Short mmCIF file of C-alpha atoms in Angstrom, two decimals:
data_model
loop_
_atom_site.label_atom_id
_atom_site.label_comp_id
_atom_site.label_asym_id
_atom_site.label_seq_id
_atom_site.Cartn_x
_atom_site.Cartn_y
_atom_site.Cartn_z
CA MET A 1 103.75 139.48 111.64
CA THR A 2 100.72 140.71 113.51
CA HIS A 3 97.28 139.19 113.49
CA ASN A 4 96.02 141.98 111.23
CA GLY A 5 98.80 141.31 108.74
CA TYR A 6 97.78 137.66 108.54
CA ILE A 7 94.17 138.61 107.83
CA ASP A 8 95.34 141.02 105.14
CA LEU A 9 97.28 138.19 103.47
CA LEU A 10 94.21 135.95 103.53
CA CYS A 11 92.00 138.64 102.01
CA GLN A 12 94.37 139.43 99.13
CA GLY A 13 93.27 136.37 97.16
CA GLN A 14 89.57 137.19 97.65
CA LYS A 15 89.40 140.18 95.29
CA GLY A 16 86.75 139.59 92.62
CA VAL A 17 85.44 136.39 94.17
CA GLY A 18 82.16 138.04 95.21
CA LEU A 19 81.51 139.19 91.65
CA LEU A 20 82.24 135.71 90.34
CA GLU A 21 79.79 134.20 92.84
CA VAL A 22 77.10 136.66 91.76
CA LEU A 23 77.68 135.86 88.09
CA ILE A 24 77.45 132.11 88.72
CA ALA A 25 74.27 132.57 90.77
CA LEU A 26 72.81 134.70 87.96
CA LEU A 27 73.66 131.99 85.43
CA ILE A 28 71.95 129.32 87.54
CA PHE A 29 68.90 131.54 88.09
CA THR A 30 68.64 132.36 84.38
CA THR A 31 68.89 128.69 83.43
CA GLY A 32 66.08 127.85 85.84
CA MET A 33 63.89 130.65 84.53
CA MET A 34 64.44 129.50 80.95
CA GLY A 35 63.34 126.00 81.96
CA LEU A 36 60.18 127.37 83.54
CA LEU A 37 59.45 129.49 80.47
CA SER A 38 59.92 126.48 78.22
CA THR A 39 57.50 124.46 80.34
CA GLN A 40 54.92 127.26 80.23
CA LEU A 41 55.17 127.57 76.46
CA ALA A 42 54.81 123.81 75.97
CA GLY A 43 51.71 123.81 78.19
CA LYS A 44 50.18 126.72 76.31
CA LYS A 45 50.80 124.99 72.97
CA ALA A 46 49.25 121.75 74.24
CA GLY A 47 46.19 123.65 75.47
CA TYR A 48 45.78 125.36 72.11
CA GLU A 49 46.06 122.05 70.25
CA ALA A 50 43.49 120.46 72.57
CA THR A 51 41.08 123.32 71.89
CA GLN A 52 41.57 122.92 68.15
CA ARG A 53 40.91 119.17 68.39
CA SER A 54 37.72 119.82 70.36
CA ILE A 55 36.50 122.27 67.74
CA ALA A 56 37.36 119.85 64.93
CA THR A 57 35.51 117.03 66.71
CA ALA A 58 32.44 119.21 67.23
CA LEU A 59 32.45 120.26 63.57
CA ALA A 60 32.86 116.65 62.41
CA ARG A 61 29.80 115.58 64.40
CA ASP A 62 27.57 118.15 62.73
#
């Protein structure tokens, strides 16, 4: 067996591994982005509620 034949044997089990790695990386990236989106939405909701409380407090003082 030549050196090239040995490399060919090693590479036979690698078919499709690159695609699997890309899919796993995409899953991790998507999970992270969903976490960031969730944090942004929670912050926006908290800001809106704070504004509403400020308006209610100002109206109650009048």
